[in-house]
């Protein structure tokens, strides 16, 4: 396809303004997406490699969790003063990654951003699996995970409720709501596509399974009507979640007395950071998938360009957060806050702090250049840097604030153990395993919405720039 | 239904027979219709019939139905479940359901095979024995030969906690860390349990048989090497052994601190005498490299006397302390003027000071390195009779002699110091014994305690000397290095299992009585020696008869036991005369690195090496646990190119040993201090492993410092478990300190940048009266002016609150569990810190505790009396409370520490330690894994006092509740009580202007407050 790709008149890079490139028809779109599911022979070495690695990682995770449950969290490096470390870093990191999915599916839907159609399904699945990975940590990081359900309000003979003043209880509500709504949203969106797959499936069992999953979808006008309404309601429900979940997660820190944990800036800056990290992960996943399954005409450079712009914007908000943290520490005149910032900049973990600034402030600035926004290699590099940077951000906030707080007598260092790394790597493995299972067995791109998009592009009347461009191309 | 006869009693009444068959039987259930019972009775009571039946009968009857023997009645009688009609009506399906459920239930019930364990009721408890209520017995803890009177708490016959005996002069109710940990020794899983010969188990009788044979063959061939002991009755028995077996000889090993003090008396007075100090009368104290508050037999009493003169405003004025020392000491941290000198320079300074005191021993110019020397000299002169000079235990005899001479010249003898006949018996040195052993003169050697194979300086080569004797026996608590080198090993009894006696630092005769019968086949020292004498007297009788013969009558015995000591038995002051200042020390003036080998501040000479409580007790100044190190001053370390965690080879006279380096600010330059007691190769799974054995390079020629030690770097990054890695306060208002002058000017001692509580009142968003505490308001005040950093509180808390030890690996990960810790801050530069301050830290019990609102399950809550409580059962272990605690006093059980007796150094030798379960305090929950815990202000003691007060219908009195830390504290630094009562001791402390809240600006309103430390420098400074 590269040969036909037009060039940008300004800088000569390969550039196509369209959201669907090539010469698509409804059938060709449908085929290119559903064949990934229906033609299992398409999953060759690449799939096996990633899935295999993910599967190994998942097994490692199971080993790590078993040992953890048997021995206690003493196998990790956590200590007093650093009560939280990899466990909560990973929790916040994964929760953050999930945010892009919800943003794409809910907010962009409400804003009628049609470019979301080719990546929303994919991003929603990512959200779901990221939240699963995230949810494991707060559960397993408790000293007695078998009693962790006490954090939920459930009727019991003791008449005891959770302590609602604690942000950890808010977390429970925020995360479980998030998981439920995300799963529902994802599933509801899949129903019309299940119907398509059921109809096109050649194998009997596949037709049966998709038939059950499609819940009797016949594509009737009434179905469509109800579907649209339900989907819109769910989008409305999800929208506040994009903002609330990470705000609440940030309150785990912000309500505390720990220097470095309690800037009032935390909620917005955590939300921006989450979207920042989420889009980076979408890009990391989209680049290889798109190539391996020949979906270049559906996930186009236009999509990457826009995602990169969102990353740049949220990255700037995050950078503002970092700078203001430093500013306010000095502005406050509080000796604890000043000591904390100095410890971040000059203390034993200073290299991690400066790596954070490089990854999250310096490197994303290259996205100002259109040339780089349209270069997949660069995008991959920037996205990986951002993912690392966002993990470092949580390291800087959590253990680095805890390890030196008020009384110098209790200062101590934190060093992770092999089990900390295994747990973390294990969740990454689990995430990739689930993503690749999803790609293989479910339509990774929304079939009917892409067809809808094609229809709208063909019968433009919406006055959108893209549709005009498409129109001129004469689709 | 089975056919059963009705049983009839002699009265003729019917007794319902016990049913043995199962109620459900398949045959019946298969034919339910046929078996359907009629409704019970027909509803008509046929009175005539009853009357007829009863006519002429003379037996008891109960009901008409019974008399008539109706169907319904019979059925009730016969059937275990008379109402089971519904059961009998079971159809096939229900039957199958029941069958299935029964099978499942039976299967579940069969899952656990519980062994039969008979329990026996407590039919005849001893008098005054109330289950659940501990009883205290007075006894005596013996450390390095000297006794400290203690009260041992016994729960249902199980000693669990040691407290000081308030009447005993060496204790006055306080203790030290060794005493607190001593109860662990009773339950130590590695204690020697049986008599053994080689690898075989034998009996005491077999041992004595062999000994008697050897004595018969060579009556003068017996040697006994006894560990340092002051027990008068035991010493009398040993003298009897010598007289009974002519030619045999008893050697006494020196105590770990050495006998330089006694040798000094020989130089000064011409005979062995022991100094006893009275610090309550001392206005000026000068210490010459002495750590007497940590090592002297009178340490606990001295600390109390010292603190009585160290209160902020004592009636007699605050005493003043001048210290020269080579290594930081407890008294040194309290000193108003402190200087560091190499060990060899201390004698020079003593001579200089002697010259100033009129002894004519030294030059008169300024003494280099001690800026305040003239102030000190003038102060001594000005306080004649009210001053005291104390020489360090490890300083040569000459320094002691100089100190004695100075005290004499200053008129202190009889005032602040008196000399008494020594309680340690005179003895030839170990070298003489080794020579005898090597000469083959000895046919039997009985080692009565101690561990000479490990402890003896390397040049003696004690082990090879031992191998030349046919019959060697070692009596001790552990099968240690000496036990391995001896033919026989004889298990000793712990002091809580023994009858015995010992002298306290001042000579007071203190008695040991057993609280528990020996757990194993051990015997006490008295019993062992009695066996050597061929007698069969019981230890109790030996001790009782001895003292009855010495003082008073046997009738006094019980009153003595009740008190724990013989009243007024302190040694009388000896007349001293002919004091002469000694000739200069024979030790050449060393150059280069001077090395001191000192008993360890926690595990002493190695005798407590198997006590994890002491192994994990952070050593004062270095905060080191589980290891000994080569300790150097920062400047010396830099000069040698060494850093913390480096491993060096320590070479002395061709002998080498390897050990890690630790830099201790406040040490003298060109000095190395190595603690003994580590590097054990046998003696228990805790003892074996940690540290290195410095005895391997020691020489018996030196009783003080040695020169010529060479250090060479071998390795880097040796892991060390240090609990407190940061020395400075970072300019934060954490400890408050000032001279008396400063204090008069600024009574709060607050630094200029300190938070102003008045601001808080203006700016506070919260209602300070939000919760009015109506009842008790528990509070604690910690007077930094008194804390000497001795660690007694830490071990006391560990013993009281069932706090587990975690092992070195976990300490390195900052997971030690101590509920109270002693923070140590240096003030001033690295090379010459001006001050070293100790700050005990416990839970602050904040009124607005940051830990409470963040707990998601409300496991940490506030009591109406102001206690910050942990509900262990509710805790799920999120650790948020600890993160949010600005004082970091919460401790988390990361692994199941409570059940562990396997420490990293000995992981290949895991074994269960059931005996340790008996050590636990039954009044305190043993916490499991994954649960947060922390100081409770000893809530179990508060509740105990509350119960007592309620029973007597009165309020809790001030001073009735004493937490374990406050009880153990020898200086009474920690005061606890009800701050709602304005007359309570704690309220008075809080009312002092020195009182401050730690991190007050956080508005946590801690109930534990601190009082600033005062300095009383001399006017010339």
GROMACS .gro file of C-alpha atoms in nm, chain B residues 264 267-268 343-352 359-363 395-402 405 580-590 705:
model
   39
  739UNK     CA    1   4.453  -0.073   9.057
  742UNK     CA    2   4.887  -0.043   9.320
  743UNK     CA    3   4.721   0.227   9.527
  818UNK     CA    4   4.322   0.489   7.521
  819UNK     CA    5   4.690   0.545   7.593
  820UNK     CA    6   4.634   0.918   7.636
  821UNK     CA    7   4.380   0.863   7.910
  822UNK     CA    8   4.652   0.770   8.155
  823UNK     CA    9   4.838   1.088   8.063
  824UNK     CA   10   4.529   1.288   8.130
  825UNK     CA   11   4.476   1.106   8.459
  826UNK     CA   12   4.830   1.198   8.557
  827UNK     CA   13   4.774   1.557   8.454
  834UNK     CA   14   4.935   1.430   9.363
  835UNK     CA   15   5.236   1.571   9.188
  836UNK     CA   16   5.209   1.327   8.902
  837UNK     CA   17   5.193   1.537   8.592
  838UNK     CA   18   5.274   1.854   8.413
  870UNK     CA   19   4.203   0.110   8.136
  871UNK     CA   20   4.524  -0.022   8.291
  872UNK     CA   21   4.550  -0.066   8.666
  873UNK     CA   22   4.759   0.252   8.685
  874UNK     CA   23   4.465   0.466   8.572
  875UNK     CA   24   4.247   0.309   8.837
  876UNK     CA   25   4.516   0.370   9.098
  877UNK     CA   26   4.538   0.733   8.988
  880UNK     CA   27   4.447   0.848   9.463
 1055UNK     CA   28   5.046   0.644   9.671
 1056UNK     CA   29   5.021   0.746   9.311
 1057UNK     CA   30   5.149   0.468   9.092
 1058UNK     CA   31   5.456   0.469   8.877
 1059UNK     CA   32   5.389   0.533   8.508
 1060UNK     CA   33   5.227   0.248   8.331
 1061UNK     CA   34   5.455  -0.023   8.209
 1062UNK     CA   35   5.271  -0.032   7.880
 1063UNK     CA   36   5.491   0.135   7.625
 1064UNK     CA   37   5.360   0.450   7.463
 1065UNK     CA   38   5.204   0.305   7.156
 1180UNK     CA   39   4.431  -0.171   7.485
   0.00000   0.00000   0.00000
